[in-house]
mmCIF file of N, CA and C in Angstrom:
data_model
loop_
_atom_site.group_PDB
_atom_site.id
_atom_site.type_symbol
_atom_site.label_atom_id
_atom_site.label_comp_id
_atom_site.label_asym_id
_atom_site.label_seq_id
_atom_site.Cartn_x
_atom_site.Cartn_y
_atom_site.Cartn_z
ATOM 1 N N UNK A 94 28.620 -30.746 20.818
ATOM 2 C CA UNK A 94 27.989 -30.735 19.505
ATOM 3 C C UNK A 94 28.864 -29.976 18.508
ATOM 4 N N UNK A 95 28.516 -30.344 17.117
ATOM 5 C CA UNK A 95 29.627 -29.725 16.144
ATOM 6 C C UNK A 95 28.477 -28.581 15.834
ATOM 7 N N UNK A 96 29.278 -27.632 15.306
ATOM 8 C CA UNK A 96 28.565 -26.338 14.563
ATOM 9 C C UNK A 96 27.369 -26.992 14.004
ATOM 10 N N UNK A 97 27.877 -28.074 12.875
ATOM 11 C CA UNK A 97 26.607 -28.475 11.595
ATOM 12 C C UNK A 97 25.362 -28.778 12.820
ATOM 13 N N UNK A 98 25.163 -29.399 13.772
ATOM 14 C CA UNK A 98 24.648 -30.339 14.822
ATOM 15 C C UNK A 98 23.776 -29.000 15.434
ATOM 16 N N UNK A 99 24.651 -28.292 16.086
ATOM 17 C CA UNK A 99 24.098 -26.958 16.611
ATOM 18 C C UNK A 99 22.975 -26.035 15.477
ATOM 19 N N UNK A 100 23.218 -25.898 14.065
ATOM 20 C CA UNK A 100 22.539 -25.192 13.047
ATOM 21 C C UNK A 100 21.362 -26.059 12.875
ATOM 22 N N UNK A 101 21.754 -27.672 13.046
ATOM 23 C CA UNK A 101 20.356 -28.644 12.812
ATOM 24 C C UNK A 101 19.370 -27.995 14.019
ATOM 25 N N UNK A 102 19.715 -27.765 15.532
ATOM 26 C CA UNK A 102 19.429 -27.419 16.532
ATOM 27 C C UNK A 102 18.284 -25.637 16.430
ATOM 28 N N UNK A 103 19.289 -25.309 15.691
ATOM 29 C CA UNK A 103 18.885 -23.972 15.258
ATOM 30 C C UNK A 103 17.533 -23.766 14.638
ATOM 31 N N UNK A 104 17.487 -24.738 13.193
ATOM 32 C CA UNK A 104 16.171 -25.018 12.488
ATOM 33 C C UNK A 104 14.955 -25.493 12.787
ATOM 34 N N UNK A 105 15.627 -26.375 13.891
ATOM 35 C CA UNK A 105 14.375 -26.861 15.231
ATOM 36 C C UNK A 105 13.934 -25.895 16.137
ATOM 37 N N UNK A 106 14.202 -24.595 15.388
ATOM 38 C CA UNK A 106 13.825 -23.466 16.753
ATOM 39 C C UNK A 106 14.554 -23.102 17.944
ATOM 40 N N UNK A 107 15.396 -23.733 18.510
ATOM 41 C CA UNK A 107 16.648 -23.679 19.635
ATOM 42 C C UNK A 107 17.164 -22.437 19.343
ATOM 43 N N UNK A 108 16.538 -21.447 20.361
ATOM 44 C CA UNK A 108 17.413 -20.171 20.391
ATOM 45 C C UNK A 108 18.393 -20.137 21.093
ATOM 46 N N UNK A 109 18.641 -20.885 22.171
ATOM 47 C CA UNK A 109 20.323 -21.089 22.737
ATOM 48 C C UNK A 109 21.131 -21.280 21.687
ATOM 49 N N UNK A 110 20.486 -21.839 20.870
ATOM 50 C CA UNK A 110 21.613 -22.730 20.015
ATOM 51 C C UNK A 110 22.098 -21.703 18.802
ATOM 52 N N UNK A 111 20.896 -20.694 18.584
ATOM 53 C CA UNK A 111 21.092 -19.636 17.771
ATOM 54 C C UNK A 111 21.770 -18.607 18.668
ATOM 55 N N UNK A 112 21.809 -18.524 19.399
ATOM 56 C CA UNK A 112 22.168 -17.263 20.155
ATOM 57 C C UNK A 112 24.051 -17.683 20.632
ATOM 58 N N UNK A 113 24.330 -19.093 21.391
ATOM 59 C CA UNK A 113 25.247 -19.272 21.056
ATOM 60 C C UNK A 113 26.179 -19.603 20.071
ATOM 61 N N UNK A 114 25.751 -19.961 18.718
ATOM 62 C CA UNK A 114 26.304 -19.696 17.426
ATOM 63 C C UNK A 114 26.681 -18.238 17.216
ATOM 64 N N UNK A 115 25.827 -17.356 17.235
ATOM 65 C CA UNK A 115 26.026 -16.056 16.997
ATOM 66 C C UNK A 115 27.069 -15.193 18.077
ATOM 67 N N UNK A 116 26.844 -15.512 19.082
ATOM 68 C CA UNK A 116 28.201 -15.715 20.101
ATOM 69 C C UNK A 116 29.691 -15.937 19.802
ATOM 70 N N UNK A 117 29.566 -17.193 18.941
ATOM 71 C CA UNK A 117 30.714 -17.731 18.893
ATOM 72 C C UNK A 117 31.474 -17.183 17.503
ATOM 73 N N UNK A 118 30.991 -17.139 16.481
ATOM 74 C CA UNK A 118 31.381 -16.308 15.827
ATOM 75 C C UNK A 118 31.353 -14.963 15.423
ATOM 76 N N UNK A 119 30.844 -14.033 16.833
ATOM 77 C CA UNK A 119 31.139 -12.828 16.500
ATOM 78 C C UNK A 119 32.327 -11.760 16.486
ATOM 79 N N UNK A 120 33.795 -12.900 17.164
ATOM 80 C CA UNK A 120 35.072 -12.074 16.736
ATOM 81 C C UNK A 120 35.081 -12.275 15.252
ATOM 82 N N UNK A 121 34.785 -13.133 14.632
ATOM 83 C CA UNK A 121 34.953 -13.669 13.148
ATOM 84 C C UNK A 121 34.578 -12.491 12.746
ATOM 85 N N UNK A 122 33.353 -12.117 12.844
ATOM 86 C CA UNK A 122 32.242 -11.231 12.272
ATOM 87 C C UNK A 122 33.065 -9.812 12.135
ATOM 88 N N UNK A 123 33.395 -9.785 13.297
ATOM 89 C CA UNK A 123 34.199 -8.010 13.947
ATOM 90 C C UNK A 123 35.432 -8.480 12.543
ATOM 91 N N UNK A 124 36.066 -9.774 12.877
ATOM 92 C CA UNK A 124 37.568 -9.489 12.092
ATOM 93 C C UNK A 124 37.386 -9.330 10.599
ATOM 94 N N UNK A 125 36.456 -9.975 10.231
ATOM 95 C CA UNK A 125 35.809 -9.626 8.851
ATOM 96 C C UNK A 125 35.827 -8.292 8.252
ATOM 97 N N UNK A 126 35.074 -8.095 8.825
ATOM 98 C CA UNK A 126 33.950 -6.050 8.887
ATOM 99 C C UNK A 126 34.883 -5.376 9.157
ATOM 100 N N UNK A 127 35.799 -5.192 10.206
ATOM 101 C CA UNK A 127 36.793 -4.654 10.731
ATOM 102 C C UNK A 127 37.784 -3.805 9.657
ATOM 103 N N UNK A 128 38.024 -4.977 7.656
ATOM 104 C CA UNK A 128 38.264 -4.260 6.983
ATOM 105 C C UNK A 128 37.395 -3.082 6.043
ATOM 106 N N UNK A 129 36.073 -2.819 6.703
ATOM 107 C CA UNK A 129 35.671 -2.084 5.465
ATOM 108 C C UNK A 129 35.210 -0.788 6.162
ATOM 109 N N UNK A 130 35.528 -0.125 5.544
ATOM 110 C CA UNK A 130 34.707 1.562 6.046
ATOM 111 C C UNK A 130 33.963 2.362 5.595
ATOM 112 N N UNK A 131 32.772 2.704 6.223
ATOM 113 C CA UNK A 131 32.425 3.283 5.429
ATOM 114 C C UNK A 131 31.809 4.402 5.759
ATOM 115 N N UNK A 132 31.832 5.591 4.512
ATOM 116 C CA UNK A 132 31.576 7.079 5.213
ATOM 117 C C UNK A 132 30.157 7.223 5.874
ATOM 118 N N UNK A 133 30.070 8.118 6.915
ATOM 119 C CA UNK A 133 28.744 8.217 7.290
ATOM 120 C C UNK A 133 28.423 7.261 8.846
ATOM 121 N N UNK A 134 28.805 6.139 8.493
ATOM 122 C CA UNK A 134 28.686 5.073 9.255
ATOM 123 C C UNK A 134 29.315 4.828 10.570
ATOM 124 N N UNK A 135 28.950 4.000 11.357
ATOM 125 C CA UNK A 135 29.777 3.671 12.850
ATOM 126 C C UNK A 135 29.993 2.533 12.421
ATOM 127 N N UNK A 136 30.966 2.559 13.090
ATOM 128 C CA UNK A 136 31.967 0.664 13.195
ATOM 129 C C UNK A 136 30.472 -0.324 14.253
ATOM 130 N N UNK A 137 29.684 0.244 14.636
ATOM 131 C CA UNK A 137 28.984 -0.737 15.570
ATOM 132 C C UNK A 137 28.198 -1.205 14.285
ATOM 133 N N UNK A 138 27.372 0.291 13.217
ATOM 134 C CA UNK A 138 26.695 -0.367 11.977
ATOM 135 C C UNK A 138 27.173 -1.349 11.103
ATOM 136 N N UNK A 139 28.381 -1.572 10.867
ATOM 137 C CA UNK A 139 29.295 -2.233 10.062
ATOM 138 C C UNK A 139 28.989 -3.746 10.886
ATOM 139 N N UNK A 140 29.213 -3.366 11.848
ATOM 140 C CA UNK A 140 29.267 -4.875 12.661
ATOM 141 C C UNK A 140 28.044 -5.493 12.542
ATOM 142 N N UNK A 141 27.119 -4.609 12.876
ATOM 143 C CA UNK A 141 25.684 -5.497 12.749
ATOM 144 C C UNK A 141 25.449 -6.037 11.497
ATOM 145 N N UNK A 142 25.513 -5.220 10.253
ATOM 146 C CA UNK A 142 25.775 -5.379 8.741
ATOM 147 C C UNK A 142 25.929 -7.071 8.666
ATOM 148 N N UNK A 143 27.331 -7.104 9.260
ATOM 149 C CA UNK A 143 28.053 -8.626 9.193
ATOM 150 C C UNK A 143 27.628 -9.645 10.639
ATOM 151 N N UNK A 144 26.803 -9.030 11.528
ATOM 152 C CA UNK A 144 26.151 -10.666 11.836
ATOM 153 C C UNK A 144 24.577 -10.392 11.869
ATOM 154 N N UNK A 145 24.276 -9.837 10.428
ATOM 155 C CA UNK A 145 23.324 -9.905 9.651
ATOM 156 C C UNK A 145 23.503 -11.501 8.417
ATOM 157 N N UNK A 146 24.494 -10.922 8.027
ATOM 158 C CA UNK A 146 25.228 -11.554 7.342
ATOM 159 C C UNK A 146 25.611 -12.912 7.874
ATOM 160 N N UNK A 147 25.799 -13.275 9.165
ATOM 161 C CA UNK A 147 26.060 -14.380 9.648
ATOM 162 C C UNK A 147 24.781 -15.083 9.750
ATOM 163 N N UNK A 148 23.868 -14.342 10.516
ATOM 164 C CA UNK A 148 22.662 -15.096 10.312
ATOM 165 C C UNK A 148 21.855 -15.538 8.972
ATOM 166 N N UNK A 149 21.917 -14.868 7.991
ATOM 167 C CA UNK A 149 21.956 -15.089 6.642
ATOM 168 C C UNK A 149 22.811 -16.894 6.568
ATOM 169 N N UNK A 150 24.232 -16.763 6.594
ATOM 170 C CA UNK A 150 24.813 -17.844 6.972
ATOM 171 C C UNK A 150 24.358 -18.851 7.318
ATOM 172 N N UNK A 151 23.855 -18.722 8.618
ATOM 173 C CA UNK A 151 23.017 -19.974 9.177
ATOM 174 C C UNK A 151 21.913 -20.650 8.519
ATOM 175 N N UNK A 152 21.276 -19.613 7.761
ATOM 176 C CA UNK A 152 20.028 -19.863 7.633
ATOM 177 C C UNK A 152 20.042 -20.414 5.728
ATOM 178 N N UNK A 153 21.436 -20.085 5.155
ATOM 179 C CA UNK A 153 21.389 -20.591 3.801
ATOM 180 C C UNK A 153 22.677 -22.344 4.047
ATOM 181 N N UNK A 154 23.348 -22.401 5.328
ATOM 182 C CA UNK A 154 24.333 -23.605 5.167
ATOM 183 C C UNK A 154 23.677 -24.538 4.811
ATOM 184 N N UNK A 155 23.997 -25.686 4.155
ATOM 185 C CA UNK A 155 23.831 -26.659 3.841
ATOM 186 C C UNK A 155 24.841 -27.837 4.113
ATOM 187 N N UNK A 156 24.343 -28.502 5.364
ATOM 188 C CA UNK A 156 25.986 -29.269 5.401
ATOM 189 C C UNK A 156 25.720 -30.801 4.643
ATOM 190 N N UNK A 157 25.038 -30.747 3.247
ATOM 191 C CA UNK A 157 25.015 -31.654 2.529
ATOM 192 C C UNK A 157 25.819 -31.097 1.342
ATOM 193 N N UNK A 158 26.128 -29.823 1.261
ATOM 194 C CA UNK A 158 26.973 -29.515 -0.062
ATOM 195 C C UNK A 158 28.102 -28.607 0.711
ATOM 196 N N UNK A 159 28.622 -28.083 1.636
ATOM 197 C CA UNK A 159 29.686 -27.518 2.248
ATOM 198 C C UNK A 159 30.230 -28.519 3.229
ATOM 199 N N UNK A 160 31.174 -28.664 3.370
ATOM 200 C CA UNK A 160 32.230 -29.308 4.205
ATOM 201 C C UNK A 160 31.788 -29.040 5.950
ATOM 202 N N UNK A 161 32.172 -27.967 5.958
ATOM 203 C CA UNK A 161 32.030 -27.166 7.327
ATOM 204 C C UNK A 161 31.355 -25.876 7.926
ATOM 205 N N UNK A 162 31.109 -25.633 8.834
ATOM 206 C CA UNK A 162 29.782 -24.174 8.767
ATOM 207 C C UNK A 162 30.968 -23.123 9.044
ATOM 208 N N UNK A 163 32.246 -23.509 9.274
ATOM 209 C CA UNK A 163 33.149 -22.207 9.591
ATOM 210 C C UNK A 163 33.900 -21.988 8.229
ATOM 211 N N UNK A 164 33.895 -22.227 7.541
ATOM 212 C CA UNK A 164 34.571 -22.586 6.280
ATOM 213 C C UNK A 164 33.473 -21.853 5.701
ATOM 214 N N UNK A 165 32.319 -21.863 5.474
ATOM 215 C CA UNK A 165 31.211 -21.412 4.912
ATOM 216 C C UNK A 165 31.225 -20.198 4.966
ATOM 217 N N UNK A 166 30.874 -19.957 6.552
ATOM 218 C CA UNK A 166 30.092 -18.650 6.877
ATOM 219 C C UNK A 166 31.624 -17.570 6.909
ATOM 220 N N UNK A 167 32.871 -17.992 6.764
ATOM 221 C CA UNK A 167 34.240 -17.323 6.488
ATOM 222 C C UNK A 167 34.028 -16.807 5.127
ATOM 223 N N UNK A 168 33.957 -17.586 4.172
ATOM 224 C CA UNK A 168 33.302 -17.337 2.829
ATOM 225 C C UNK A 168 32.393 -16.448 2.559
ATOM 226 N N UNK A 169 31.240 -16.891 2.797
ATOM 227 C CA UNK A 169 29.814 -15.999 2.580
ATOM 228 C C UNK A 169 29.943 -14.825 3.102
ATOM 229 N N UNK A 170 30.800 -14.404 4.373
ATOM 230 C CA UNK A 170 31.429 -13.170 4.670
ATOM 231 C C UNK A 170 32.058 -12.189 3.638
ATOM 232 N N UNK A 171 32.952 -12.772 3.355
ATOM 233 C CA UNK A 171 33.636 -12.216 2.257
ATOM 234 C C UNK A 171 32.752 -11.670 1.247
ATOM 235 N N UNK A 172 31.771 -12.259 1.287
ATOM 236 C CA UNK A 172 30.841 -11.827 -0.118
ATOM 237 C C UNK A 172 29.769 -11.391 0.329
ATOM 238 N N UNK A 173 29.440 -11.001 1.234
ATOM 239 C CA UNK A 173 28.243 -10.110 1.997
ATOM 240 C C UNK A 173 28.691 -8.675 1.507
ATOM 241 N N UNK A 174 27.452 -7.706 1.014
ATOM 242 C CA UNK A 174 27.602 -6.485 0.643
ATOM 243 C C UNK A 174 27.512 -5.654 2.144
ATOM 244 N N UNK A 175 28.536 -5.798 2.505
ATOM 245 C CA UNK A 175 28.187 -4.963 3.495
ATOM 246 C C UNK A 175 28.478 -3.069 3.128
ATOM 247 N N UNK A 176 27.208 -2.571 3.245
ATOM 248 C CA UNK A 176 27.092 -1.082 2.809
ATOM 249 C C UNK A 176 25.838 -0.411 2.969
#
């Protein structure tokens, strides 16, 4: 199954399908987060921050107006407040 296929899977309630999504992009997540620091904080909080943020992802893609869900959720990363 493609990502988009798996997220349709997702909306149908399929927690495998959520759980291995979230799986699969959680080096993404780490390599993301990985640049930001912040005082006070643990690198594990940072991380959760951003597959907060991923699930956010899932739950706003639209693969009628985005191309691809890795292309997306690479994006929407970038622009997650993580703090």
């Amino acid at each position: 199954l493609t990502d988009e296929e798996i997220i349709k899977e997702i909306r149908l309630g399929d927690d495998e399908a959520l759980t291995y999504i979230l799986e699969k992009y959680k080096d993404l997540v780490n390599a993301k987060v990985g640049k930001y620091f912040i005082i006070g904080a643990e690198r594990e909080d940072t991380i959760q921050e951003g597959m907060i943020g991923l699930f956010k992802a899932i739950k706003c893609f639209d693969p009628d107006k985005q191309n691809s869900f890795k292309s997306f959720v690479t994006n929407y990363l970038k622009n997650v407040n993580i703090k």
